[in-house]
Short mmCIF file of C-alpha atoms and ligand atoms in Angstrom, two decimals:
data_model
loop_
_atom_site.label_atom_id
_atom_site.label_comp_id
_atom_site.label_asym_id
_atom_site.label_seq_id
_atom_site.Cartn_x
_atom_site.Cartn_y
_atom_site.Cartn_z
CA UNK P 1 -116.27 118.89 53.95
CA UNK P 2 -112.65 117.92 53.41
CA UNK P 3 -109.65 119.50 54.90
CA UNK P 4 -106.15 118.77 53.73
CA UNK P 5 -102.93 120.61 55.73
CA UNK P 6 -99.90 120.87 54.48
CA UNK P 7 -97.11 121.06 57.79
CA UNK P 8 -93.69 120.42 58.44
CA UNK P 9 -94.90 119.38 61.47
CA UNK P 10 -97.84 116.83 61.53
CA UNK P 11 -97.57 115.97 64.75
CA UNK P 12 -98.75 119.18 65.87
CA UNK P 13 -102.25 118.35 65.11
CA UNK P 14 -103.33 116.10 67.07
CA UNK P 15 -105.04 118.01 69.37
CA UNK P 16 -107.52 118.76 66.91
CA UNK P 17 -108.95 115.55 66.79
CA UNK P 18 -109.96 115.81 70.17
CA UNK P 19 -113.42 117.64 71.71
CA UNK P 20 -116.02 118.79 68.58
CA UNK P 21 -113.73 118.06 65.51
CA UNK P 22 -113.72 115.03 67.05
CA UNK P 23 -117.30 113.96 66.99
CA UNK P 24 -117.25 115.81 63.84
CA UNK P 25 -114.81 113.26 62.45
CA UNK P 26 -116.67 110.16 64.12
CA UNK P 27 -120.08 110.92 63.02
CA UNK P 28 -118.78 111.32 59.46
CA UNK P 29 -119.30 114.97 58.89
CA UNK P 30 -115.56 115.67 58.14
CA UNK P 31 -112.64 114.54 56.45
CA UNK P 32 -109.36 115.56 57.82
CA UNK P 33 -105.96 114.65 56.81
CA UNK P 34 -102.57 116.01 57.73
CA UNK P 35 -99.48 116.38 55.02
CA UNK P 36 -95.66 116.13 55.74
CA UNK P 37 -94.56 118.23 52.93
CA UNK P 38 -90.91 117.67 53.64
CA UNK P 39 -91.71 114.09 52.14
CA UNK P 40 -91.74 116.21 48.55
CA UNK P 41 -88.02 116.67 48.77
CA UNK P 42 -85.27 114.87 46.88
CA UNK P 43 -82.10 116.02 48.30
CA UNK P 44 -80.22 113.90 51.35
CA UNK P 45 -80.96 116.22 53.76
CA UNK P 46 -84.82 117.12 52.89
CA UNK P 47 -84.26 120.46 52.88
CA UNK P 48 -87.92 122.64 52.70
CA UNK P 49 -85.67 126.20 53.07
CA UNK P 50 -83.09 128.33 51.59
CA UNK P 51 -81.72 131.99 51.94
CA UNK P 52 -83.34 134.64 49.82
CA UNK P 53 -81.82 136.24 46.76
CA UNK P 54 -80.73 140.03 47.48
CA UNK P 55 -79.39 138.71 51.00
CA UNK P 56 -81.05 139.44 54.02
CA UNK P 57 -81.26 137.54 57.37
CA UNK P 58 -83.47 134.30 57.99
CA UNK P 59 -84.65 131.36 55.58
CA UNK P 60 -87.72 131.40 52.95
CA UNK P 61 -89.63 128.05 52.48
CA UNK P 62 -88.88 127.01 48.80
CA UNK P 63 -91.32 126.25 46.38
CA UNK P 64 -90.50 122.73 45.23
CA UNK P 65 -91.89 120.95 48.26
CA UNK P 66 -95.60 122.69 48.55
CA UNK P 67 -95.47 123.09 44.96
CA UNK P 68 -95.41 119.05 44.43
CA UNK P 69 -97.55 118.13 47.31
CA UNK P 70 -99.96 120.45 45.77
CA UNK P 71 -99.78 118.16 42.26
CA UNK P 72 -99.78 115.12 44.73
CA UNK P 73 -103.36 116.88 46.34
CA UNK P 74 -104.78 117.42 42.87
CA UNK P 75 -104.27 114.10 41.65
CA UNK P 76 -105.57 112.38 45.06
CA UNK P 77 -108.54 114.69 45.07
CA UNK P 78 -109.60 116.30 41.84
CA UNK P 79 -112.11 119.51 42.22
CA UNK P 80 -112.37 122.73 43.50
CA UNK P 81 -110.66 123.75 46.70
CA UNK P 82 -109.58 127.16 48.92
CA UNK P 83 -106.18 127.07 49.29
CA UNK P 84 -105.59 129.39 52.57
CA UNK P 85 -101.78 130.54 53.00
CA UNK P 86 -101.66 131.68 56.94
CA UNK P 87 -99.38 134.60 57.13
CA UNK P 88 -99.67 138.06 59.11
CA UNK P 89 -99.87 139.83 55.87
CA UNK P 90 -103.41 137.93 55.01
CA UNK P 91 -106.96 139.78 55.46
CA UNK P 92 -107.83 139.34 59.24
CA UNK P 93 -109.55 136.57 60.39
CA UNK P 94 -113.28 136.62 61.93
CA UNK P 95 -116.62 134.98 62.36
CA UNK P 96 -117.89 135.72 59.19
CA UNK P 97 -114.64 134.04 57.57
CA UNK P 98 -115.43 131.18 59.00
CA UNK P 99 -118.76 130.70 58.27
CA UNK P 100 -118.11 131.48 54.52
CA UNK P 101 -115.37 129.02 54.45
CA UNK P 102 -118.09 126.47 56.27
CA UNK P 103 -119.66 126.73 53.09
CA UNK P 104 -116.89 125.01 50.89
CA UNK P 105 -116.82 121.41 49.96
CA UNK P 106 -112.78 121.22 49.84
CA UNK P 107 -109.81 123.62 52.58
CA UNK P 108 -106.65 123.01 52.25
CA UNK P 109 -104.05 124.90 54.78
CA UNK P 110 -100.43 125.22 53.73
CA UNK P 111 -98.64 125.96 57.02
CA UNK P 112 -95.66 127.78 57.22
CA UNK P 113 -92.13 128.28 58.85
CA UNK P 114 -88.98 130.08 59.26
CA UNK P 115 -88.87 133.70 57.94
CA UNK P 116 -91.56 133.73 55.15
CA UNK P 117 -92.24 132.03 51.92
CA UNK P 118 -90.88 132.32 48.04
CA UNK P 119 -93.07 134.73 46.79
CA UNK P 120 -94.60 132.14 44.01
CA UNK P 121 -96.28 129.93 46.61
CA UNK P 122 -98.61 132.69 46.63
CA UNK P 123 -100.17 131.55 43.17
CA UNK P 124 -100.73 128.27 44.90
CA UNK P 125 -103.26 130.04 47.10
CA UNK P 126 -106.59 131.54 47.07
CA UNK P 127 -107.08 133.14 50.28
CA UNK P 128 -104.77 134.41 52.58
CA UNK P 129 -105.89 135.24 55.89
CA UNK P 130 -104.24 136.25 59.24
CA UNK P 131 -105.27 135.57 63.15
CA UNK P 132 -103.98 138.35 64.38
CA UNK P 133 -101.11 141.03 64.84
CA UNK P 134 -98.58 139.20 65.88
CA UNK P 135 -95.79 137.11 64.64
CA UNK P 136 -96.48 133.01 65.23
CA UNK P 137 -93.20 130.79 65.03
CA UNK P 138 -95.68 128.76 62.50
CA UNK P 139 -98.59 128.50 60.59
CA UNK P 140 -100.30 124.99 62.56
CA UNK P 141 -101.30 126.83 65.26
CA UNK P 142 -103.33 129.53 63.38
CA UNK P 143 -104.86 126.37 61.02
CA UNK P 144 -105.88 125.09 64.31
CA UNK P 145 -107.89 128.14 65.16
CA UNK P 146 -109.22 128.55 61.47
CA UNK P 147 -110.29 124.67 61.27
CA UNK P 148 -112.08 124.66 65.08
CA UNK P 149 -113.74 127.77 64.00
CA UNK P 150 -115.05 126.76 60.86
CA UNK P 151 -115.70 123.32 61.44
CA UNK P 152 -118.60 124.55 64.59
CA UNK P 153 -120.99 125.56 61.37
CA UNK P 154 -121.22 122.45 59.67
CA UNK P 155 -124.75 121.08 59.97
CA UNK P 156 -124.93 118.10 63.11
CA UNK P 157 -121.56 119.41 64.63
CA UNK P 158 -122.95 121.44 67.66
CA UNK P 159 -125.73 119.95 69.67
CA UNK P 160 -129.18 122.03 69.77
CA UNK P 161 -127.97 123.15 73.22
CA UNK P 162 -124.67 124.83 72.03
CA UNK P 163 -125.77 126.21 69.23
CA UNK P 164 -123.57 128.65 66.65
CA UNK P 165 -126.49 131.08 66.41
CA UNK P 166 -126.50 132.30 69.98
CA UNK P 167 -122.92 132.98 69.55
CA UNK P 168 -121.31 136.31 70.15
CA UNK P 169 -120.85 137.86 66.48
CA UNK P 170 -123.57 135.89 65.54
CA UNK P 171 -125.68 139.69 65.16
CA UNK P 172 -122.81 141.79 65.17
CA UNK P 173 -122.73 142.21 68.92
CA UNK P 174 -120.67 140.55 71.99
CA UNK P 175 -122.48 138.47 74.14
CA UNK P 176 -124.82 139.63 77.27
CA UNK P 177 -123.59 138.22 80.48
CA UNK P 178 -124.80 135.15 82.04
CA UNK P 179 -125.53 133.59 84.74
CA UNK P 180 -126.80 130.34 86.49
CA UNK P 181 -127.41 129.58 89.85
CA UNK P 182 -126.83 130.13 92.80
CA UNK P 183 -128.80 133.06 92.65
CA UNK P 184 -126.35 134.79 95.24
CA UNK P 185 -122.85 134.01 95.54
CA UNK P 186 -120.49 136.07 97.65
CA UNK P 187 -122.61 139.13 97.81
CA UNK P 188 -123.40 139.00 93.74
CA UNK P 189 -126.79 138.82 92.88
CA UNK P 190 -128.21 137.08 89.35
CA UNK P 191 -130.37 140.51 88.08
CA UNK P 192 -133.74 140.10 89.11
CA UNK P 193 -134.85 140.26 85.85
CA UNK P 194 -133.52 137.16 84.79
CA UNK P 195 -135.60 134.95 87.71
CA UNK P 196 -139.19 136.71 87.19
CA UNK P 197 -139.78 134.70 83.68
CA UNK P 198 -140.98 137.63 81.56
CA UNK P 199 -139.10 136.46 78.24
CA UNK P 200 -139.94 140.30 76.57
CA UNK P 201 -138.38 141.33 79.21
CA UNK P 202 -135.62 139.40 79.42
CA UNK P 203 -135.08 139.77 75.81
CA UNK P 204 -134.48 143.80 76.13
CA UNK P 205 -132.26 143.32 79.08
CA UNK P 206 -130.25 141.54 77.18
CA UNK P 207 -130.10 142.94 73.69
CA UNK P 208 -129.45 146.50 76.21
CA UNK P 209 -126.47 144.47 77.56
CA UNK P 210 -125.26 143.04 74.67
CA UNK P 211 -125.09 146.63 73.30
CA UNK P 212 -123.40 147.78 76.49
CA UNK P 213 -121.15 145.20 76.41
CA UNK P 214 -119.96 146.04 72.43
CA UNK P 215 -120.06 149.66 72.98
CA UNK P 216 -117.64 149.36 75.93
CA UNK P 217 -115.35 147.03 74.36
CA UNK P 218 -115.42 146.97 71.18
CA UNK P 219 -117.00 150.12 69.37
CA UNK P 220 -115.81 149.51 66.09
CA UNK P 221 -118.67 146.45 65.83
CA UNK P 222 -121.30 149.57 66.25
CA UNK P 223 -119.92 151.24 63.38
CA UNK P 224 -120.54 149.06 60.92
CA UNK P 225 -123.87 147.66 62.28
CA UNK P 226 -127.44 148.93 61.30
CA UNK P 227 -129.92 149.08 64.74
CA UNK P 228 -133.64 149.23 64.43
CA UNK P 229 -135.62 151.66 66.27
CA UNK P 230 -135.44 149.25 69.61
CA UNK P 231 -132.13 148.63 69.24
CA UNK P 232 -131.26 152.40 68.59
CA UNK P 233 -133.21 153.54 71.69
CA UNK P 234 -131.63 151.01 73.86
CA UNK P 235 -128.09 152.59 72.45
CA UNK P 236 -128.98 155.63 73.13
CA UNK P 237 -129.63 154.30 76.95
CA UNK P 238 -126.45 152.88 77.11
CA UNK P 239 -124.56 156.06 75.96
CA UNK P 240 -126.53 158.18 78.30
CA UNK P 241 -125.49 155.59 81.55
CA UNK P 242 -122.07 155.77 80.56
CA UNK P 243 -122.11 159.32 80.80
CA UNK P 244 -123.73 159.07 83.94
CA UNK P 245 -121.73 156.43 85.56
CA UNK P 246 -118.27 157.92 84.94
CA UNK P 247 -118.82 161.29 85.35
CA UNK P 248 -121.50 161.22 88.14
CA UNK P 249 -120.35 164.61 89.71
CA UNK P 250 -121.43 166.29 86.69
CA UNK P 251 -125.05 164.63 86.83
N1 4GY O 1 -100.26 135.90 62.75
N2 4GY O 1 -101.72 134.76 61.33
C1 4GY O 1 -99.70 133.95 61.31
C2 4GY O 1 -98.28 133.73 61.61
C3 4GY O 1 -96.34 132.30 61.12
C4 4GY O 1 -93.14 132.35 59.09
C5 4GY O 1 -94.97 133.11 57.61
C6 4GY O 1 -100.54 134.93 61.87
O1 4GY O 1 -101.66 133.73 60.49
N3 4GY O 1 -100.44 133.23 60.48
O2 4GY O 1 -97.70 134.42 62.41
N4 4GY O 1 -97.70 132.72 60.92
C7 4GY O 1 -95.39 132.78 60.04
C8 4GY O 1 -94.13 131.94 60.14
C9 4GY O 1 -93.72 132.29 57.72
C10 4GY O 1 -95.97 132.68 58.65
#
């Protein structure tokens, strides 16, 4: 996989190369390269903004700069690429975004700044996604998140021991909880379940907690999720303790 960003701010990046991008870049499995787009000005002062027709408070990013660093990318690197735009306004960003975008051969990121962009960058793009509600002073740091996310399903990146299909999301459902030893610490005791070695067990403790867990904090992951018969008893479980737990006067 390649991945080409476009930033005002380059610098910003370096972090990235650090940890499992890292090894992904040393062991060959990536390419990543970071663009200054304010290099695709021509005026004296490099300007990359300008107000917005109609009036209005705050600057827009003008199209002239990502537009030509864009012909610059094309030229460089021929071929088919997703061009993500990171803006509040895009389709919200999850685990199954990233491993679709895992799949592609080519990402570029156009980061932006100040108060939004001219509208026609848009046709520059092919996805626009969002990391949240909230309003970032920039687009580097949600490129970070989008890259480090993505870049944990490509083949050889995580070891066997951390590996992306244990992860929480991985089957719709938060993670159960964990432990390791010691088996008592302050007064909290590792479930004895966990240290008598029955892995069927084991295995319906924890797809019970990992149902728990989802239906406690995050419900909406239930809605769209179909259970088998196991699953759907253990839910059912679940539902009943809560009941039980929080209202034990009417028990
Ligand atoms: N939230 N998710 C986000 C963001 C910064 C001004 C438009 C977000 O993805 N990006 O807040 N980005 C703004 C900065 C131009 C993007």
């Amino acid at each position: 996989m390649r991945i080409d960003v476009l930033s005002l701010f380059p610098d910003m990046f370096a972090p990235l190369q650090q940890s499992i991008i890292g090894k992904a870049l040393e062991r060959d499995l990536m390419q990543f390269n970071v663009i200054d787009y304010r290099q695709y000005t021509h005026d004296k002062h490099n300007h990359v903004d300008d107000t917005p027709y109609g009036g209005g408070a705050g600057m827009l990013l003008k199209p002239e700069p990502l537009f030509e660093a864009m012909d610059a990318l094309d030229a460089a690197a021929p071929g088919p690429k997703r061009v993500i735009l990171l803006d509040p306004a895009g389709r919200k960003f999850d685990h199954v975004a990233a491993k679709s975008l895992a799949q592609e051969a080519h990402l570029v990121f156009i980061c932006g700044h100040y108060e939004g962009y001219d509208e026609r960058i848009r046709t520059l793009v092919t996805d626009e996604y969002s990391i949240g509600d909230f309003v970032l002073t920039g687009g580097e740091l949600p490129a970070m998140m989008m890259i480090d996310a993505t870049v944990r399903f490509l083949p050889g990146v995580l070891g066997n021991e951390q590996s992306a299909a244990t992860d929480s999301f991985e089957d719709g459902l938060l993670n159960y909880p964990e432990y390791t030893r010691p088996p008592v610490y302050r007064g909290m005791a590792v479930p004895e379940v966990l240290q008598n070695g029955n892995h069927q067990l084991i295995a319906q403790w924890r797809l019970k907690e990992s149902l728990r867990r989802t239906y406690e904090r995050r419900p909406d992951l239930l809605e769209t999720l179909t259970l088998d018969k196991n699953a759907q008893k253990l839910l059912r479980e679940v539902e009943r303790e809560a009941r039980t737990v929080s209202a034990p006067d009417e028990a």
